[in-house]
Amino acid sequence: MIKRLLLILGVALFLSSCGKDVSYRIEGKLSNLEDETLYAVFENDNYKVVDTITCEKRGQFSLKRNEGDFNTVTIFFDNKKCWTTAYLMKGEKVTITGDALYPALLQVKGGRVNDQLNSFRKSVAPLLKEQADLIKILTNKSSHTNTTEETDIPSRLTNVNHTLSERAMEYIQEHPDEEASGVLLQYYFMNPDDTRKMDELLAVLSPKLKDFYLVRKLQDYSMKAQRTSLGAEAPGFNVKNVYGHTVSLDSFPQRYLLLAFTAPWCDMCQTEDLFLDKVAMKYPKEKVDMLLISLDDDPQEVRKLLAKDSINWNLVTDSAGQATMLVDLYNVNALPRCFLIDEEGKIIMKTDNGVEIEQTLEKLVEK
């Protein structure tokens, strides 16, 4: 009898410990979800883990993860074109429900941050729905006739986005001690070209949130963005180009320098699309010089391509992580990205538009 009781107690303890080992549990039930396979990306400050989810029934899925220490999980669906993010607490089950056609309106429950965000989503639900509908019309505009109402859609979307930003700002100001305010700040106010509004709202947040990972991330982001703000001294560097020659800011004295961040797989990054060919042929290097930074890890292949080009490009590749280092140093979030640095070493323009580059140089150099 005693042995049987001990056996039952041991099994109970084992089952209990198994339940506790599940650090993260996510369950979802979405209407209008056509995918059979979804993707979950678990993230913390240092790394990501990707899981594949197979729906048990149409629109229903579940996922368990026993290992790791993660801040968020993002579920991708509709062929990875749509997603929703849940904020994680160990041991807390997360449920995701709603209409897959409106990802921004999905209800994510479980954990303090998700519940706070649900409160905000409910308060702006009509705006989020209108935003999604307008984006769908714009995305499929080729199938619509060009009526007066449809040509007004971009301005309507701009107004909706502006109103959503205002409502997010109100929420942050009214809830300065909630982690959800940090999430809304990240979503609505992260601007690599102007951090003033983000900095203003960061100052509103309660000191209680100083250790919240997202607030720390936003503060670091602001510092990096300010490092390359207009008028700032261009961050110094020391790298080698594809020919093995050392290149630094001091290599371009008393002239305008155009730093162009590109990649071979980026359709909009071609030198002709950015008008870099025109700039290189129009201005002598004593007046306007260029340094191309390419996220390409094959310098030999790049040298072959350069040998066929009539323009003698000064280019840095990522063979030794140099381009990645410069991308981080200049806080580049999207490609292409160009910085114009004046004769005194100050950043005077940031753009991804070749026309703006051409027009700005015309005004500066030909005045």
Short mmCIF file of C-alpha atoms in Angstrom, two decimals:
data_model
loop_
_atom_site.label_atom_id
_atom_site.label_comp_id
_atom_site.label_asym_id
_atom_site.label_seq_id
_atom_site.Cartn_x
_atom_site.Cartn_y
_atom_site.Cartn_z
CA MET A 1 0.00 0.00 0.00
CA ILE A 2 2.81 2.42 0.95
CA LYS A 3 4.66 1.59 -2.28
CA ARG A 4 1.51 2.32 -4.31
CA LEU A 5 1.04 5.68 -2.55
CA LEU A 6 4.67 6.58 -3.20
CA LEU A 7 4.28 5.62 -6.86
CA ILE A 8 1.13 7.76 -7.24
CA LEU A 9 2.86 10.67 -5.46
CA GLY A 10 5.90 10.34 -7.75
CA VAL A 11 3.75 10.37 -10.90
CA ALA A 12 1.83 13.41 -9.63
CA LEU A 13 5.06 15.26 -8.89
CA PHE A 14 6.41 14.36 -12.33
CA LEU A 15 3.31 15.62 -14.12
CA SER A 16 3.33 18.77 -12.02
CA SER A 17 6.97 19.48 -12.85
CA CYS A 18 6.29 18.89 -16.55
CA GLY A 19 3.62 21.56 -16.52
CA LYS A 20 5.97 24.03 -14.87
CA ASP A 21 8.66 23.39 -17.49
CA VAL A 22 6.52 25.06 -20.18
CA SER A 23 7.85 28.62 -20.11
CA TYR A 24 5.77 29.95 -23.00
CA ARG A 25 2.40 28.75 -24.28
CA ILE A 26 0.64 30.47 -27.19
CA GLU A 27 -2.80 29.52 -28.47
CA GLY A 28 -4.71 31.13 -31.32
CA LYS A 29 -8.14 31.01 -32.93
CA LEU A 30 -8.48 33.31 -35.94
CA SER A 31 -11.33 33.65 -38.39
CA ASN A 32 -10.50 34.04 -42.11
CA LEU A 33 -7.10 32.42 -41.61
CA GLU A 34 -6.29 30.43 -44.75
CA ASP A 35 -2.73 29.34 -43.89
CA GLU A 36 -2.03 25.84 -42.65
CA THR A 37 1.51 26.80 -41.64
CA LEU A 38 2.45 29.83 -39.53
CA TYR A 39 5.81 31.10 -38.29
CA ALA A 40 6.63 32.24 -34.76
CA VAL A 41 9.69 34.39 -34.09
CA PHE A 42 10.73 34.50 -30.42
CA GLU A 43 13.00 37.45 -29.59
CA ASN A 44 15.01 39.00 -26.81
CA ASP A 45 17.66 41.70 -26.90
CA ASN A 46 20.37 39.36 -28.19
CA TYR A 47 18.91 36.70 -30.46
CA LYS A 48 15.89 35.24 -32.25
CA VAL A 49 14.45 31.74 -32.54
CA VAL A 50 12.06 30.75 -35.34
CA ASP A 51 9.40 28.05 -34.89
CA THR A 52 7.04 26.61 -37.48
CA ILE A 53 3.40 26.13 -36.43
CA THR A 54 0.96 23.76 -38.14
CA CYS A 55 -2.70 24.63 -37.58
CA GLU A 56 -4.58 21.84 -35.80
CA LYS A 57 -7.85 22.95 -37.40
CA ARG A 58 -8.56 25.79 -39.77
CA GLY A 59 -7.66 29.01 -37.96
CA GLN A 60 -6.56 27.23 -34.76
CA PHE A 61 -2.98 26.81 -33.57
CA SER A 62 -0.95 26.26 -30.42
CA LEU A 63 2.72 26.45 -29.56
CA LYS A 64 4.82 25.61 -26.50
CA ARG A 65 8.43 26.53 -25.81
CA ASN A 66 10.25 25.27 -22.75
CA GLU A 67 13.63 26.92 -23.27
CA GLY A 68 14.90 30.45 -23.62
CA ASP A 69 14.26 33.83 -22.08
CA PHE A 70 12.21 35.92 -24.51
CA ASN A 71 10.49 39.30 -24.51
CA THR A 72 8.20 38.84 -27.50
CA VAL A 73 6.84 36.36 -30.01
CA THR A 74 5.65 37.51 -33.43
CA ILE A 75 3.27 35.24 -35.35
CA PHE A 76 3.51 35.61 -39.15
CA PHE A 77 0.65 34.52 -41.41
CA ASP A 78 -0.87 35.19 -44.87
CA ASN A 79 2.38 34.06 -46.52
CA LYS A 80 4.36 36.15 -43.99
CA LYS A 81 2.69 39.36 -45.19
CA CYS A 82 0.81 39.88 -41.91
CA TRP A 83 1.80 39.48 -38.28
CA THR A 84 0.89 40.15 -34.69
CA THR A 85 3.21 40.47 -31.70
CA ALA A 86 2.64 39.22 -28.17
CA TYR A 87 4.65 40.37 -25.13
CA LEU A 88 5.76 37.44 -23.03
CA MET A 89 5.94 36.62 -19.34
CA LYS A 90 7.29 33.24 -18.33
CA GLY A 91 4.56 30.84 -17.28
CA GLU A 92 1.77 33.09 -18.59
CA LYS A 93 -0.37 31.62 -21.39
CA VAL A 94 -1.08 33.92 -24.33
CA THR A 95 -4.22 33.65 -26.46
CA ILE A 96 -4.69 35.37 -29.83
CA THR A 97 -8.18 35.78 -31.27
CA GLY A 98 -9.95 37.83 -33.91
CA ASP A 99 -10.17 38.30 -37.67
CA ALA A 100 -7.00 37.53 -39.60
CA LEU A 101 -8.02 40.12 -42.20
CA TYR A 102 -7.39 42.82 -39.56
CA PRO A 103 -4.09 41.98 -37.82
CA ALA A 104 -3.94 45.31 -35.93
CA LEU A 105 -7.29 44.47 -34.30
CA LEU A 106 -6.37 41.00 -33.05
CA GLN A 107 -6.90 40.56 -29.32
CA VAL A 108 -3.78 39.28 -27.57
CA LYS A 109 -4.57 38.25 -23.99
CA GLY A 110 -2.37 36.98 -21.20
CA GLY A 111 0.21 39.03 -19.39
CA ARG A 112 0.10 42.63 -18.19
CA VAL A 113 1.48 44.29 -21.33
CA ASN A 114 -0.88 42.48 -23.72
CA ASP A 115 -3.89 43.35 -21.58
CA GLN A 116 -2.84 47.02 -21.50
CA LEU A 117 -2.44 47.08 -25.27
CA ASN A 118 -5.87 45.49 -25.73
CA SER A 119 -7.35 48.41 -23.86
CA PHE A 120 -5.75 50.85 -26.32
CA ARG A 121 -6.76 48.78 -29.38
CA LYS A 122 -10.40 48.74 -28.27
CA SER A 123 -10.39 52.52 -27.84
CA VAL A 124 -9.15 53.07 -31.41
CA ALA A 125 -10.74 50.04 -33.12
CA PRO A 126 -12.71 52.06 -35.74
CA LEU A 127 -9.53 53.94 -36.70
CA LEU A 128 -7.49 50.73 -36.99
CA LYS A 129 -10.18 49.16 -39.19
CA GLU A 130 -10.36 52.24 -41.43
CA GLN A 131 -6.56 52.27 -41.70
CA ALA A 132 -6.49 48.61 -42.78
CA ASP A 133 -9.30 49.13 -45.32
CA LEU A 134 -7.59 52.16 -46.87
CA ILE A 135 -4.28 50.31 -47.15
CA LYS A 136 -6.02 47.40 -48.89
CA ILE A 137 -7.59 49.78 -51.42
CA LEU A 138 -4.23 51.43 -52.11
CA THR A 139 -2.52 48.05 -52.43
CA ASN A 140 -5.13 46.89 -54.97
CA LYS A 141 -5.62 50.27 -56.67
CA SER A 142 -4.87 48.85 -60.11
CA SER A 143 -8.19 47.02 -59.97
CA HIS A 144 -10.15 50.21 -59.27
CA THR A 145 -11.13 53.07 -61.49
CA ASN A 146 -9.48 56.41 -60.80
CA THR A 147 -12.47 58.13 -59.20
CA THR A 148 -12.29 61.32 -57.17
CA GLU A 149 -13.00 59.32 -54.02
CA GLU A 150 -10.09 56.94 -54.68
CA THR A 151 -7.61 59.72 -55.40
CA ASP A 152 -8.48 61.09 -51.97
CA ILE A 153 -7.51 57.84 -50.23
CA PRO A 154 -3.84 58.76 -49.53
CA SER A 155 -4.89 61.96 -47.72
CA ARG A 156 -7.55 60.03 -45.78
CA LEU A 157 -4.92 57.49 -44.75
CA THR A 158 -2.57 60.30 -43.69
CA ASN A 159 -5.33 61.77 -41.51
CA VAL A 160 -6.09 58.38 -39.93
CA ASN A 161 -2.39 57.78 -39.19
CA HIS A 162 -2.11 61.24 -37.66
CA THR A 163 -5.17 60.67 -35.47
CA LEU A 164 -3.82 57.30 -34.32
CA SER A 165 -0.52 58.95 -33.36
CA GLU A 166 -2.40 61.59 -31.37
CA ARG A 167 -4.43 58.93 -29.56
CA ALA A 168 -1.25 56.98 -28.79
CA MET A 169 0.35 60.14 -27.40
CA GLU A 170 -2.69 60.74 -25.19
CA TYR A 171 -2.51 57.17 -23.89
CA ILE A 172 1.20 57.52 -23.08
CA GLN A 173 0.63 60.78 -21.23
CA GLU A 174 -2.30 59.30 -19.27
CA HIS A 175 -0.52 55.99 -18.50
CA PRO A 176 3.15 56.92 -17.92
CA ASP A 177 3.76 53.92 -15.65
CA GLU A 178 2.48 51.22 -18.05
CA GLU A 179 4.80 49.12 -20.20
CA ALA A 180 2.26 49.43 -23.02
CA SER A 181 3.17 53.11 -23.28
CA GLY A 182 6.70 52.06 -24.24
CA VAL A 183 5.28 49.74 -26.90
CA LEU A 184 3.12 52.52 -28.38
CA LEU A 185 6.07 54.89 -28.26
CA GLN A 186 8.11 52.42 -30.29
CA TYR A 187 5.33 51.78 -32.81
CA TYR A 188 4.18 55.34 -33.44
CA PHE A 189 7.13 57.62 -32.67
CA MET A 190 10.38 55.93 -33.73
CA ASN A 191 11.79 58.20 -36.44
CA PRO A 192 15.46 57.83 -37.40
CA ASP A 193 15.51 61.35 -38.83
CA ASP A 194 13.85 63.19 -35.95
CA THR A 195 13.70 61.82 -32.39
CA ARG A 196 12.34 64.99 -30.77
CA LYS A 197 8.79 63.71 -30.23
CA MET A 198 10.08 60.33 -29.03
CA ASP A 199 12.48 62.03 -26.59
CA GLU A 200 9.67 64.26 -25.34
CA LEU A 201 7.47 61.24 -24.61
CA LEU A 202 10.32 59.22 -23.10
CA ALA A 203 10.67 62.02 -20.56
CA VAL A 204 6.99 61.58 -19.66
CA LEU A 205 7.41 57.91 -18.69
CA SER A 206 7.57 56.99 -15.03
CA PRO A 207 10.96 56.14 -13.46
CA LYS A 208 9.35 52.76 -12.69
CA LEU A 209 9.89 51.86 -16.35
CA LYS A 210 13.61 52.65 -16.47
CA ASP A 211 14.46 48.93 -16.37
CA PHE A 212 11.80 47.89 -18.91
CA TYR A 213 13.83 46.48 -21.81
CA LEU A 214 11.88 48.42 -24.44
CA VAL A 215 12.46 51.77 -22.73
CA ARG A 216 16.18 51.04 -22.57
CA LYS A 217 16.09 50.11 -26.25
CA LEU A 218 14.34 53.37 -27.18
CA GLN A 219 16.84 55.42 -25.18
CA ASP A 220 19.73 53.70 -26.96
CA TYR A 221 17.99 54.23 -30.29
CA SER A 222 17.60 57.94 -29.56
CA MET A 223 21.30 58.29 -28.75
CA LYS A 224 22.27 56.54 -31.99
CA ALA A 225 19.83 58.64 -34.04
CA GLN A 226 21.15 61.87 -32.53
CA ARG A 227 24.65 60.79 -33.49
CA THR A 228 23.65 61.11 -37.16
CA SER A 229 21.08 63.89 -36.92
CA LEU A 230 21.28 66.83 -39.33
CA GLY A 231 24.01 69.22 -38.23
CA ALA A 232 25.85 66.58 -36.17
CA GLU A 233 29.54 65.81 -36.64
CA ALA A 234 29.74 62.76 -38.91
CA PRO A 235 30.91 59.70 -36.92
CA GLY A 236 34.50 58.83 -37.71
CA PHE A 237 35.57 55.45 -39.11
CA ASN A 238 38.59 53.58 -40.39
CA VAL A 239 37.98 50.81 -42.94
CA LYS A 240 39.57 49.22 -46.01
CA ASN A 241 38.02 49.44 -49.46
CA VAL A 242 37.86 46.56 -51.96
CA TYR A 243 41.38 47.36 -53.13
CA GLY A 244 42.82 47.11 -49.61
CA HIS A 245 43.35 50.86 -49.16
CA THR A 246 42.53 52.41 -45.78
CA VAL A 247 39.65 54.88 -45.92
CA SER A 248 38.54 57.30 -43.18
CA LEU A 249 36.76 60.65 -42.97
CA ASP A 250 40.21 62.28 -43.13
CA SER A 251 40.59 60.76 -46.62
CA PHE A 252 38.12 63.37 -47.91
CA PRO A 253 39.41 66.76 -46.71
CA GLN A 254 37.79 70.08 -47.71
CA ARG A 255 35.11 68.58 -49.95
CA TYR A 256 31.58 67.26 -49.86
CA LEU A 257 31.39 63.54 -49.15
CA LEU A 258 28.46 61.37 -50.17
CA LEU A 259 28.19 58.15 -48.16
CA ALA A 260 25.89 55.74 -49.99
CA PHE A 261 24.71 52.57 -48.24
CA THR A 262 23.63 49.95 -50.79
CA ALA A 263 23.30 46.21 -51.39
CA PRO A 264 23.36 44.11 -54.59
CA TRP A 265 19.99 42.54 -53.73
CA CYS A 266 18.31 45.96 -53.25
CA ASP A 267 16.47 46.98 -56.45
CA MET A 268 16.44 50.68 -55.50
CA CYS A 269 20.14 50.72 -54.57
CA GLN A 270 21.58 50.78 -58.08
CA THR A 271 23.93 53.70 -58.65
CA GLU A 272 21.94 54.93 -61.66
CA ASP A 273 18.69 54.95 -59.67
CA LEU A 274 20.33 57.12 -57.01
CA PHE A 275 21.87 59.34 -59.71
CA LEU A 276 25.32 58.51 -58.31
CA ASP A 277 26.61 57.96 -61.84
CA LYS A 278 25.58 61.52 -62.76
CA VAL A 279 27.17 62.92 -59.60
CA ALA A 280 30.44 61.02 -60.19
CA MET A 281 30.70 62.26 -63.78
CA LYS A 282 29.55 65.82 -63.10
CA TYR A 283 31.73 66.85 -60.15
CA PRO A 284 35.50 66.50 -59.67
CA LYS A 285 36.53 64.55 -56.58
CA GLU A 286 38.17 67.68 -55.19
CA LYS A 287 34.65 69.10 -54.81
CA VAL A 288 32.38 66.06 -54.33
CA ASP A 289 33.69 62.62 -53.42
CA MET A 290 31.83 59.39 -52.76
CA LEU A 291 32.17 56.27 -50.66
CA LEU A 292 29.85 53.35 -51.38
CA ILE A 293 29.16 50.89 -48.54
CA SER A 294 27.74 47.64 -49.90
CA LEU A 295 26.30 44.77 -47.87
CA ASP A 296 28.05 42.22 -50.04
CA ASP A 297 30.47 39.64 -48.65
CA ASP A 298 32.26 38.77 -51.91
CA PRO A 299 34.87 41.50 -52.63
CA GLN A 300 36.45 39.53 -55.49
CA GLU A 301 33.16 39.44 -57.40
CA VAL A 302 32.67 43.13 -56.67
CA ARG A 303 36.14 43.94 -58.05
CA LYS A 304 35.26 42.10 -61.29
CA LEU A 305 32.13 44.21 -61.68
CA LEU A 306 34.02 47.42 -60.89
CA ALA A 307 36.63 46.58 -63.54
CA LYS A 308 33.88 46.72 -66.19
CA ASP A 309 32.60 50.11 -64.99
CA SER A 310 33.93 53.32 -66.51
CA ILE A 311 33.63 55.06 -63.13
CA ASN A 312 36.32 54.42 -60.52
CA TRP A 313 34.12 53.70 -57.50
CA ASN A 314 35.51 53.82 -53.97
CA LEU A 315 33.66 50.93 -52.32
CA VAL A 316 33.64 49.08 -48.99
CA THR A 317 32.12 45.59 -48.80
CA ASP A 318 31.11 43.45 -45.83
CA SER A 319 33.85 40.84 -46.21
CA ALA A 320 35.19 41.61 -42.72
CA GLY A 321 32.00 42.99 -41.24
CA GLN A 322 33.03 46.52 -42.21
CA ALA A 323 29.78 47.46 -43.95
CA THR A 324 27.76 46.08 -41.04
CA MET A 325 29.84 48.16 -38.65
CA LEU A 326 29.20 51.32 -40.69
CA VAL A 327 25.48 50.52 -40.95
CA ASP A 328 25.32 50.42 -37.15
CA LEU A 329 27.55 53.49 -36.74
CA TYR A 330 25.30 55.57 -39.02
CA ASN A 331 22.05 54.06 -37.69
CA VAL A 332 20.93 52.86 -41.12
CA ASN A 333 17.51 51.16 -40.86
CA ALA A 334 16.66 50.73 -44.54
CA LEU A 335 18.42 50.63 -47.89
CA PRO A 336 19.32 52.63 -49.85
CA ARG A 337 20.47 55.39 -47.49
CA CYS A 338 22.71 58.32 -48.38
CA PHE A 339 24.42 60.89 -46.15
CA LEU A 340 25.88 64.13 -47.48
CA ILE A 341 28.72 65.47 -45.31
CA ASP A 342 29.99 69.01 -45.83
CA GLU A 343 33.56 70.35 -45.93
CA GLU A 344 33.54 70.75 -42.14
CA GLY A 345 32.54 67.13 -41.51
CA LYS A 346 28.90 67.80 -40.59
CA ILE A 347 25.90 65.82 -41.84
CA ILE A 348 23.73 68.14 -43.94
CA MET A 349 21.42 65.66 -45.69
CA LYS A 350 20.00 62.15 -45.25
CA THR A 351 17.98 60.67 -48.09
CA ASP A 352 17.11 57.66 -50.23
CA ASN A 353 16.10 59.87 -53.17
CA GLY A 354 18.47 60.39 -56.09
CA VAL A 355 16.64 63.52 -57.26
CA GLU A 356 17.17 65.14 -53.86
CA ILE A 357 20.87 64.29 -54.01
CA GLU A 358 21.22 65.86 -57.44
CA GLN A 359 19.25 69.00 -56.59
CA THR A 360 21.01 69.55 -53.25
CA LEU A 361 24.48 69.28 -54.79
CA GLU A 362 23.48 71.68 -57.57
CA LYS A 363 22.52 74.29 -54.97
CA LEU A 364 25.65 73.75 -52.84
CA VAL A 365 28.38 73.26 -55.40
CA GLU A 366 27.15 75.41 -58.26
CA LYS A 367 26.01 78.43 -56.24
#
